[in-house]
Short mmCIF file of C-alpha atoms and ligand atoms in Angstrom, two decimals:
data_model
loop_
_atom_site.label_atom_id
_atom_site.label_comp_id
_atom_site.label_asym_id
_atom_site.label_seq_id
_atom_site.Cartn_x
_atom_site.Cartn_y
_atom_site.Cartn_z
CA MET A 232 -6.70 -75.41 77.59
CA ASP A 233 -3.54 -76.73 79.20
CA ILE A 234 -0.49 -74.63 78.63
CA LEU A 235 3.19 -75.26 78.61
CA VAL A 236 5.65 -72.37 79.23
CA VAL A 237 9.23 -72.77 78.26
CA GLY A 238 11.71 -71.28 80.41
CA SER A 239 12.89 -70.81 84.18
CA GLY A 240 13.18 -67.18 85.08
CA GLY A 241 11.24 -64.22 86.39
CA ARG A 242 9.80 -63.49 83.13
CA GLU A 243 8.35 -66.81 82.92
CA HIS A 244 6.88 -66.62 86.56
CA ALA A 245 5.34 -63.40 85.47
CA ILE A 246 3.97 -64.93 82.29
CA ILE A 247 2.61 -67.93 84.26
CA ARG A 248 0.90 -65.71 86.85
CA LYS A 249 -0.83 -63.72 84.25
CA LEU A 250 -1.90 -66.81 82.51
CA LYS A 251 -3.43 -68.01 85.74
CA GLU A 252 -5.87 -65.03 85.81
CA SER A 253 -7.40 -66.28 82.61
CA PRO A 254 -10.68 -68.48 82.98
CA LYS A 255 -9.30 -70.07 79.71
CA ALA A 256 -6.26 -71.62 81.19
CA ASN A 257 -6.29 -75.00 82.97
CA THR A 258 -3.30 -76.81 84.04
CA ILE A 259 -0.15 -74.62 83.32
CA TYR A 260 3.11 -76.64 82.84
CA CYS A 261 6.53 -75.16 83.13
CA ALA A 262 9.89 -76.58 81.60
CA PRO A 263 12.17 -76.61 83.40
CA GLY A 264 10.52 -73.73 85.90
CA ASN A 265 12.28 -72.99 89.36
CA GLY A 266 11.45 -73.29 92.94
CA GLY A 267 8.96 -70.44 92.99
CA ILE A 268 7.40 -71.18 89.72
CA SER A 269 6.62 -74.83 91.05
CA LYS A 270 3.87 -73.06 93.53
CA ASP A 271 1.99 -71.87 90.34
CA ALA A 272 2.66 -74.27 87.75
CA VAL A 273 3.60 -77.96 87.29
CA CYS A 274 7.27 -78.00 86.60
CA VAL A 275 8.77 -80.69 84.34
CA PRO A 276 12.57 -81.06 84.16
CA VAL A 277 12.95 -80.82 80.35
CA PRO A 278 15.88 -78.45 79.56
CA VAL A 279 15.08 -75.29 77.50
CA MET A 280 17.17 -76.24 74.54
CA ASP A 281 15.85 -79.99 74.29
CA ILE A 282 13.46 -79.35 71.37
CA PRO A 283 12.41 -83.00 70.73
CA GLY A 284 11.93 -83.28 74.47
CA MET A 285 9.95 -80.37 74.58
CA VAL A 286 7.70 -81.29 71.72
CA ALA A 287 7.37 -84.73 73.25
CA LEU A 288 6.01 -83.23 76.49
CA ALA A 289 3.60 -80.90 74.58
CA LYS A 290 2.28 -84.02 72.93
CA GLU A 291 2.09 -86.15 76.07
CA LYS A 292 0.22 -83.33 78.01
CA LYS A 293 -1.97 -82.50 75.10
CA VAL A 294 -1.42 -78.93 75.74
CA GLY A 295 -3.45 -76.38 73.68
CA MET A 296 -0.65 -73.82 73.41
CA VAL A 297 3.16 -73.41 74.01
CA PHE A 298 4.98 -70.34 74.97
CA VAL A 299 8.57 -70.28 74.19
CA ALA A 300 9.83 -67.47 76.30
CA PRO A 301 13.70 -67.51 75.93
CA ASP A 302 15.83 -66.41 72.91
CA ASP A 303 17.95 -69.41 72.47
CA PRO A 304 15.12 -72.05 71.72
CA LEU A 305 13.52 -69.50 69.56
CA ALA A 306 16.58 -69.23 67.48
CA ALA A 307 17.01 -72.86 67.40
CA GLY A 308 13.55 -73.37 65.82
CA MET A 309 11.36 -74.67 68.69
CA VAL A 310 8.35 -72.87 67.23
CA ASP A 311 8.81 -74.33 63.91
CA ALA A 312 8.93 -77.81 65.73
CA MET A 313 5.85 -77.28 67.52
CA GLU A 314 4.12 -76.13 64.31
CA ALA A 315 5.46 -79.05 62.39
CA GLU A 316 3.51 -81.31 64.98
CA GLY A 317 0.34 -79.10 64.84
CA ILE A 318 0.86 -77.60 68.34
CA PRO A 319 -0.07 -74.02 68.46
CA ALA A 320 3.03 -71.93 69.70
CA PHE A 321 3.54 -68.50 70.66
CA GLY A 322 6.84 -67.02 69.57
CA PRO A 323 8.65 -66.44 66.16
CA ARG A 324 9.95 -69.07 63.81
CA ALA A 325 13.64 -69.41 63.69
CA ASN A 326 13.72 -67.37 60.23
CA ALA A 327 12.29 -64.35 62.11
CA ALA A 328 14.03 -64.76 65.64
CA ILE A 329 17.17 -64.20 63.77
CA ILE A 330 16.18 -60.49 64.21
CA GLU A 331 17.69 -60.76 67.71
CA ALA A 332 20.23 -63.66 66.97
CA SER A 333 22.20 -61.90 64.34
CA LYS A 334 23.00 -58.27 64.84
CA VAL A 335 24.59 -58.15 61.36
CA PHE A 336 21.05 -59.25 60.10
CA SER A 337 19.15 -56.57 62.08
CA LYS A 338 21.59 -53.61 61.18
CA ASN A 339 21.54 -54.66 57.55
CA LEU A 340 17.69 -54.94 57.74
CA MET A 341 17.37 -51.40 59.36
CA LYS A 342 19.86 -49.81 56.79
CA LYS A 343 17.88 -51.47 53.79
CA TYR A 344 14.35 -50.20 55.05
CA GLY A 345 15.45 -46.69 56.57
CA ILE A 346 14.83 -47.59 60.10
CA PRO A 347 16.63 -45.14 62.50
CA THR A 348 19.71 -46.74 64.28
CA ALA A 349 23.16 -46.07 65.12
CA GLY A 350 25.64 -45.73 62.15
CA TYR A 351 27.77 -49.09 61.80
CA GLU A 352 30.11 -51.36 59.71
CA VAL A 353 30.29 -54.97 59.76
CA PHE A 354 33.56 -56.84 59.80
CA SER A 355 34.74 -60.54 59.78
CA ASP A 356 38.49 -59.55 60.08
CA PRO A 357 39.80 -58.12 63.27
CA SER A 358 42.67 -56.19 61.72
CA GLU A 359 40.33 -54.62 59.14
CA ALA A 360 38.07 -53.52 61.94
CA ALA A 361 40.90 -52.11 63.93
CA SER A 362 42.10 -50.10 61.12
CA TYR A 363 38.63 -48.81 60.41
CA ILE A 364 38.28 -47.81 63.98
CA GLU A 365 41.77 -46.05 64.08
CA LYS A 366 40.87 -44.29 60.87
CA LYS A 367 37.61 -42.93 62.10
CA GLY A 368 39.38 -41.84 65.40
CA SER A 369 36.15 -40.92 67.47
CA PHE A 370 35.57 -42.39 70.72
CA PRO A 371 33.61 -43.82 72.60
CA ILE A 372 32.88 -46.46 69.87
CA VAL A 373 30.70 -49.59 70.40
CA VAL A 374 31.87 -53.18 69.51
CA LYS A 375 29.14 -55.86 69.23
CA ALA A 376 29.54 -59.53 68.72
CA ASP A 377 27.09 -60.53 65.97
CA GLY A 378 25.41 -63.47 67.65
CA LEU A 379 23.55 -64.15 71.19
CA ALA A 380 25.93 -63.78 73.93
CA LEU A 381 23.72 -63.63 77.18
CA GLY A 382 23.41 -59.87 76.75
CA LYS A 383 27.31 -59.34 77.32
CA GLY A 384 28.44 -59.19 73.68
CA VAL A 385 28.21 -55.35 73.62
CA LEU A 386 31.62 -53.59 74.53
CA ILE A 387 31.62 -49.75 74.59
CA CYS A 388 35.33 -48.84 74.12
CA GLN A 389 36.80 -45.41 75.23
CA ASN A 390 39.89 -45.56 73.06
CA LEU A 391 41.83 -47.61 70.45
CA GLU A 392 43.46 -49.66 72.96
CA GLU A 393 40.03 -50.89 74.32
CA ALA A 394 38.56 -51.51 70.97
CA LYS A 395 41.55 -53.71 69.88
CA LYS A 396 41.15 -55.62 73.02
CA ALA A 397 37.49 -56.01 72.52
CA LEU A 398 37.93 -57.18 68.96
CA HIS A 399 40.86 -59.63 70.19
CA GLU A 400 38.35 -61.03 72.79
CA ILE A 401 35.49 -61.43 70.59
CA MET A 402 37.05 -62.47 67.32
CA GLU A 403 40.16 -64.42 68.15
CA ASP A 404 39.87 -65.60 71.88
CA LYS A 405 36.15 -66.09 70.90
CA VAL A 406 34.77 -65.70 74.57
CA PHE A 407 31.13 -65.60 73.11
CA GLY A 408 32.11 -68.54 70.76
CA ALA A 409 30.92 -68.44 67.06
CA SER A 410 28.61 -65.35 67.99
CA GLY A 411 31.91 -63.46 67.48
CA ASN A 412 32.69 -64.67 63.89
CA GLN A 413 31.55 -61.29 62.77
CA VAL A 414 31.35 -57.93 64.56
CA VAL A 415 29.27 -54.75 64.26
CA VAL A 416 31.24 -51.51 64.89
CA GLU A 417 28.76 -48.96 65.95
CA GLU A 418 28.62 -45.20 66.39
CA PHE A 419 27.90 -44.22 69.97
CA ILE A 420 24.74 -42.53 70.68
CA THR A 421 23.08 -41.14 73.59
CA GLY A 422 19.95 -40.43 75.22
CA PRO A 423 17.20 -41.91 77.67
CA GLU A 424 16.59 -45.66 76.83
CA VAL A 425 13.12 -47.06 76.62
CA SER A 426 12.12 -50.64 76.23
CA VAL A 427 8.84 -51.25 74.29
CA LEU A 428 7.57 -54.82 73.87
CA ALA A 429 4.86 -55.21 71.24
CA PHE A 430 2.42 -58.02 70.21
CA THR A 431 2.58 -58.53 66.52
CA ASP A 432 1.06 -61.39 64.29
CA GLY A 433 3.20 -60.52 61.27
CA HIS A 434 0.80 -57.86 59.89
CA CYS A 435 -0.63 -55.92 62.66
CA VAL A 436 1.52 -54.42 65.58
CA LYS A 437 0.13 -53.62 69.18
CA PRO A 438 2.73 -52.06 71.34
CA MET A 439 2.56 -52.77 75.11
CA VAL A 440 2.88 -50.24 77.77
CA SER A 441 6.48 -48.78 78.01
CA SER A 442 9.12 -49.69 80.60
CA MET A 443 12.66 -48.71 81.54
CA ASP A 444 15.33 -51.21 82.56
CA HIS A 445 18.31 -50.50 84.79
CA LYS A 446 21.16 -52.70 83.34
CA ARG A 447 24.09 -51.77 85.56
CA ALA A 448 24.69 -53.76 88.82
CA LEU A 449 25.11 -50.64 91.38
CA ASP A 450 23.35 -47.59 92.13
CA GLY A 451 23.84 -44.48 89.84
CA ASP A 452 24.22 -46.72 86.80
CA LYS A 453 27.79 -47.77 88.06
CA GLY A 454 29.23 -51.29 87.75
CA LEU A 455 29.04 -54.14 85.19
CA ASN A 456 26.25 -54.81 82.92
CA THR A 457 23.62 -57.29 84.09
CA GLY A 458 20.43 -59.07 82.67
CA GLY A 459 18.65 -56.15 84.42
CA MET A 460 18.50 -55.10 88.16
CA GLY A 461 14.99 -53.69 88.09
CA THR A 462 12.35 -51.97 85.85
CA ILE A 463 9.51 -49.47 86.11
CA SER A 464 6.52 -49.02 83.82
CA PRO A 465 5.52 -46.64 82.28
CA ASN A 466 8.72 -45.07 81.12
CA PRO A 467 8.56 -41.40 82.12
CA TYR A 468 10.43 -40.34 78.83
CA TYR A 469 8.11 -42.09 76.61
CA THR A 470 5.43 -39.42 75.85
CA GLY A 471 2.42 -39.86 73.60
CA THR A 472 4.14 -37.80 70.75
CA VAL A 473 7.29 -40.15 70.98
CA ALA A 474 5.07 -43.12 70.81
CA GLU A 475 3.39 -41.85 67.71
CA GLU A 476 6.74 -41.25 66.21
CA CYS A 477 8.14 -44.64 67.07
CA MET A 478 5.04 -46.22 65.44
CA LYS A 479 5.58 -44.52 62.16
CA THR A 480 9.33 -44.64 61.79
CA ILE A 481 10.18 -47.93 63.71
CA PHE A 482 7.48 -50.25 64.57
CA LEU A 483 5.31 -50.39 61.51
CA PRO A 484 8.57 -50.28 59.23
CA THR A 485 10.01 -53.22 61.22
CA ILE A 486 6.83 -55.33 60.79
CA GLU A 487 6.63 -54.61 57.08
CA ALA A 488 10.31 -55.10 56.54
CA MET A 489 10.20 -58.68 58.16
CA GLN A 490 7.16 -59.37 55.97
CA LYS A 491 8.81 -58.38 52.65
CA GLU A 492 12.01 -60.40 53.49
CA GLY A 493 9.89 -63.43 53.75
CA ARG A 494 10.32 -63.56 57.56
CA PRO A 495 7.00 -62.62 59.19
CA PHE A 496 7.39 -62.12 62.83
CA LYS A 497 4.96 -63.56 65.03
CA GLY A 498 5.03 -63.18 68.88
CA CYS A 499 6.57 -60.49 71.05
CA LEU A 500 9.11 -58.14 69.28
CA TYR A 501 10.98 -56.16 71.95
CA PHE A 502 12.16 -52.85 70.73
CA GLY A 503 15.31 -51.25 72.78
CA LEU A 504 15.17 -47.55 71.78
CA MET A 505 17.30 -44.50 72.55
CA LEU A 506 15.56 -41.15 72.43
CA THR A 507 18.37 -39.28 70.85
CA LYS A 508 18.37 -35.54 69.91
CA GLY A 509 18.03 -36.51 66.36
CA GLY A 510 14.68 -38.66 67.36
CA PRO A 511 14.09 -42.29 68.56
CA LYS A 512 16.57 -44.88 67.31
CA VAL A 513 16.71 -48.73 67.71
CA ILE A 514 19.55 -49.93 69.98
CA GLU A 515 18.60 -53.60 69.65
CA TYR A 516 15.56 -55.81 68.78
CA ASN A 517 14.86 -58.90 70.88
CA SER A 518 12.77 -61.78 69.61
CA ARG A 519 10.87 -62.27 72.80
CA PHE A 520 9.63 -60.62 76.12
CA GLY A 521 12.21 -58.94 78.07
CA ASP A 522 13.37 -60.00 81.54
CA PRO A 523 12.71 -58.04 83.84
CA GLU A 524 10.41 -55.89 81.55
CA THR A 525 7.78 -58.50 81.50
CA GLN A 526 7.56 -58.34 85.23
CA VAL A 527 6.14 -54.72 85.24
CA VAL A 528 4.42 -54.88 81.95
CA LEU A 529 2.28 -57.92 82.40
CA PRO A 530 0.71 -56.88 85.66
CA ARG A 531 -0.77 -53.96 83.66
CA LEU A 532 -2.60 -56.17 81.03
CA LYS A 533 -6.26 -55.92 81.63
CA THR A 534 -7.57 -58.07 78.53
CA ASP A 535 -7.46 -61.81 78.83
CA PHE A 536 -3.84 -62.83 78.08
CA VAL A 537 -5.01 -66.36 76.43
CA ASP A 538 -7.09 -64.36 73.96
CA VAL A 539 -4.29 -62.06 73.14
CA LEU A 540 -1.77 -64.69 72.52
CA MET A 541 -4.22 -66.93 70.46
CA ALA A 542 -5.12 -63.94 68.37
CA VAL A 543 -1.40 -63.54 67.67
CA ILE A 544 -0.87 -67.18 66.79
CA GLU A 545 -4.01 -67.29 64.66
CA GLU A 546 -2.94 -64.01 62.93
CA ARG A 547 -6.25 -61.88 63.99
CA LEU A 548 -4.65 -59.41 66.29
CA GLU A 549 -6.16 -56.52 64.50
CA ALA A 550 -9.68 -57.57 65.70
CA GLN A 551 -8.43 -58.26 69.26
CA PRO A 552 -8.64 -55.42 71.76
CA VAL A 553 -5.71 -55.22 74.18
CA GLU A 554 -6.25 -53.02 77.06
CA TRP A 555 -4.05 -51.72 79.80
CA SER A 556 -4.48 -50.29 83.48
CA GLU A 557 -3.35 -46.63 84.08
CA GLU A 558 -1.43 -47.78 87.13
CA SER A 559 2.35 -47.88 87.53
CA CYS A 560 4.37 -50.91 88.33
CA ALA A 561 7.95 -51.32 89.69
CA CYS A 562 10.13 -54.31 89.94
CA VAL A 563 13.38 -54.47 92.30
CA VAL A 564 15.47 -57.39 91.52
CA MET A 565 17.23 -58.96 94.42
CA ALA A 566 20.19 -60.77 93.29
CA SER A 567 23.19 -62.87 94.67
CA GLY A 568 26.22 -60.98 96.10
CA GLY A 569 29.02 -61.06 93.33
CA TYR A 570 26.46 -61.22 90.48
CA PRO A 571 27.01 -60.56 87.59
CA GLY A 572 30.55 -62.11 88.49
CA LYS A 573 30.87 -65.20 90.65
CA TYR A 574 28.34 -66.02 93.27
CA ASP A 575 27.30 -68.72 95.69
CA LYS A 576 24.18 -70.78 95.28
CA GLY A 577 22.12 -72.45 97.83
CA ILE A 578 21.65 -69.93 100.59
CA PRO A 579 18.53 -69.92 102.50
CA ILE A 580 16.10 -67.01 101.75
CA GLU A 581 14.33 -65.44 104.80
CA GLY A 582 10.98 -63.66 104.78
CA LEU A 583 8.98 -65.49 102.28
CA ASP A 584 5.75 -67.41 102.99
CA GLU A 585 5.20 -71.04 102.00
CA ASN A 586 4.42 -70.00 98.57
CA GLY A 587 7.60 -67.96 98.14
CA GLN A 588 5.22 -64.80 98.35
CA ILE A 589 5.17 -62.07 100.80
CA GLU A 590 2.41 -59.42 101.75
CA GLY A 591 2.04 -56.10 99.84
CA ALA A 592 3.91 -57.20 96.77
CA THR A 593 4.26 -60.06 94.08
CA VAL A 594 7.36 -61.96 94.12
CA TYR A 595 8.64 -63.39 90.74
CA HIS A 596 11.09 -66.07 91.32
CA ALA A 597 14.08 -65.92 88.90
CA GLY A 598 16.55 -68.24 90.37
CA THR A 599 15.33 -70.34 93.28
CA LEU A 600 14.95 -73.79 94.54
CA CYS A 601 12.39 -75.12 97.03
CA GLN A 602 13.87 -77.90 99.37
CA ASN A 603 11.58 -79.25 102.22
CA GLY A 604 9.64 -76.10 102.11
CA GLN A 605 12.68 -73.83 102.28
CA PHE A 606 13.49 -71.39 99.24
CA LEU A 607 17.20 -71.26 98.43
CA THR A 608 19.23 -69.02 95.91
CA ASN A 609 20.00 -70.81 92.79
CA GLY A 610 21.15 -68.18 90.31
CA GLY A 611 22.58 -64.56 89.76
CA ARG A 612 19.20 -62.86 89.64
CA VAL A 613 17.13 -64.58 92.42
CA LEU A 614 13.64 -62.60 92.96
CA GLY A 615 12.02 -59.72 91.32
CA ILE A 616 9.84 -57.92 94.06
CA THR A 617 6.90 -56.16 92.10
CA ALA A 618 4.17 -53.90 93.13
CA LEU A 619 1.43 -51.93 91.31
CA GLY A 620 0.62 -48.36 92.55
CA ASN A 621 -1.71 -45.28 91.46
CA ASN A 622 1.65 -43.55 90.59
CA LEU A 623 5.43 -44.66 90.23
CA GLU A 624 6.24 -43.38 93.82
CA GLU A 625 3.56 -45.54 95.33
CA ALA A 626 4.59 -48.74 93.38
CA LEU A 627 8.09 -48.29 94.31
CA ASP A 628 7.32 -47.66 97.95
CA LYS A 629 5.42 -50.81 98.02
CA ALA A 630 8.06 -52.83 96.33
CA TYR A 631 11.07 -51.45 98.34
CA SER A 632 8.76 -52.04 101.74
CA ALA A 633 8.73 -55.68 100.83
CA VAL A 634 12.41 -55.92 99.84
CA GLU A 635 13.05 -54.65 103.30
CA LYS A 636 11.46 -57.95 104.68
CA ILE A 637 13.32 -60.17 102.67
CA ASN A 638 16.94 -61.25 103.28
CA TRP A 639 19.71 -63.68 102.74
CA LYS A 640 23.46 -63.70 103.24
CA ASP A 641 25.25 -61.35 100.79
CA VAL A 642 21.92 -60.41 99.15
CA HIS A 643 22.28 -57.64 96.72
CA PHE A 644 19.83 -55.04 95.15
CA ARG A 645 19.87 -51.45 93.93
CA ARG A 646 18.21 -48.75 95.97
CA ASP A 647 17.67 -46.21 93.05
CA ILE A 648 15.41 -48.24 90.78
CA GLY A 649 12.97 -45.63 89.11
CA ARG A 650 14.28 -42.84 91.25
CA ARG A 651 16.20 -41.03 88.56
P1 AMP B 798 22.38 -54.41 74.25
O1 AMP B 798 22.87 -55.69 74.89
O2 AMP B 798 22.28 -54.27 72.81
O3 AMP B 798 21.14 -54.05 75.00
O4 AMP B 798 23.42 -53.21 74.65
C1 AMP B 798 23.75 -52.89 76.04
C2 AMP B 798 23.66 -51.64 76.47
O5 AMP B 798 24.82 -50.94 75.67
C3 AMP B 798 22.43 -50.69 75.92
O6 AMP B 798 21.47 -50.75 76.75
C4 AMP B 798 22.94 -49.40 75.90
O7 AMP B 798 23.05 -48.89 77.11
C5 AMP B 798 24.48 -49.58 75.38
N1 AMP B 798 24.61 -49.40 73.77
C6 AMP B 798 24.34 -50.39 72.86
N2 AMP B 798 24.62 -49.83 71.78
C7 AMP B 798 24.86 -48.46 71.95
C8 AMP B 798 25.24 -47.41 70.95
N3 AMP B 798 25.20 -47.51 69.74
N4 AMP B 798 25.55 -46.26 71.67
C9 AMP B 798 25.58 -46.14 72.92
N5 AMP B 798 25.00 -47.12 73.78
C10 AMP B 798 25.05 -48.25 73.22
N1 LIG B 799 16.26 -56.57 79.97
C1 LIG B 799 16.74 -56.78 78.75
C2 LIG B 799 16.59 -58.04 78.16
O1 LIG B 799 15.60 -58.81 78.39
O2 LIG B 799 17.08 -58.36 76.98
#
């Protein structure tokens, strides 16, 4: 079948590369894609949020499947729109994508069904939120905008002053727009963080291998929060015992809860977990594959990816085997100098071959253009240099050896991915 992948980042590049391994995948289209993706797929300049445009493209190309990768089009109902036209689409419908799009929804869901998460209260009035925080008087405390905020809507406040400033920015200045009409004020919890992506068809859930993100911009987990500066898989903290407990207390109860709410979740559900002294707790749900988690998880998938995706879409995941390799995988993100703040674009990248690749590793392009054969930077996160190895050390060595051979003006990357 021909396949259309919606999105333009490193995650989408990793998805496309895995699809290409399947004998069942014919032409792969990507909308809008990027410079590096154009070497692996036919890129079509339809914007990610253009739902009628994307449906028209899927019909024109007569694709057998559409893979909607980013959160915004999922929350806006792109899968619903594809289904209405009879086009098989991978991803949750809008009524299930809300599990990421509204933190008020997801926190209330967890409370109702007894799924472990940090304690919280919801507010739509900033002064009520401030008096609650003042009365509680325990810091740090976490203030979260209800809606999608490009991963920036979470503020950890060390004192009342900071909390008031956060409430003001989110609820009055509306720096995240309508996402800030309500806030969740949450207890601060601690412990190692684990990302677990899971295939689910609404009834059955099959967790993928675990991973660890590195969200801060600088070595030693310093600096600003980013979309993710690197990942490793497996996550060394995620033992078999922890996995069993998560299945029992978090994964299955979440799938059942969504079913009972009349919002069956089909697609990839991302569990952002914290392993606290009191057991694993949910920090956040995402309604999609993570970025850059996908870049280290999918290379370890041994089963035909198209088979797994179709089993999810057709609700027969239970009978579909999903197998993983025992190898480790590491991804080091190379970013533009200044990211996640201001940065320049259009800087020539040195060290890549004509396909945007390099020997010894796989280069997933996150933000590049390709002009007359030259790759240029075109985003904050630019490349994800990824390698498999027999163990984590080997995977990291291979990824970092490749990183050393790639360069551009003001390039920035972390040197401590997976080294904790
Ligand atoms: P999120 O955007 O929801 O993934 O949150 C960003 C980061 O904030 C998470 O990866 C955690 O490190 C941190 N965080 C979120 N909620 C809490 C919490 N309740 N307690 C401590 N840290 C948190
Ligand atoms: N890497 C975190 C996310 O995709 O939300």
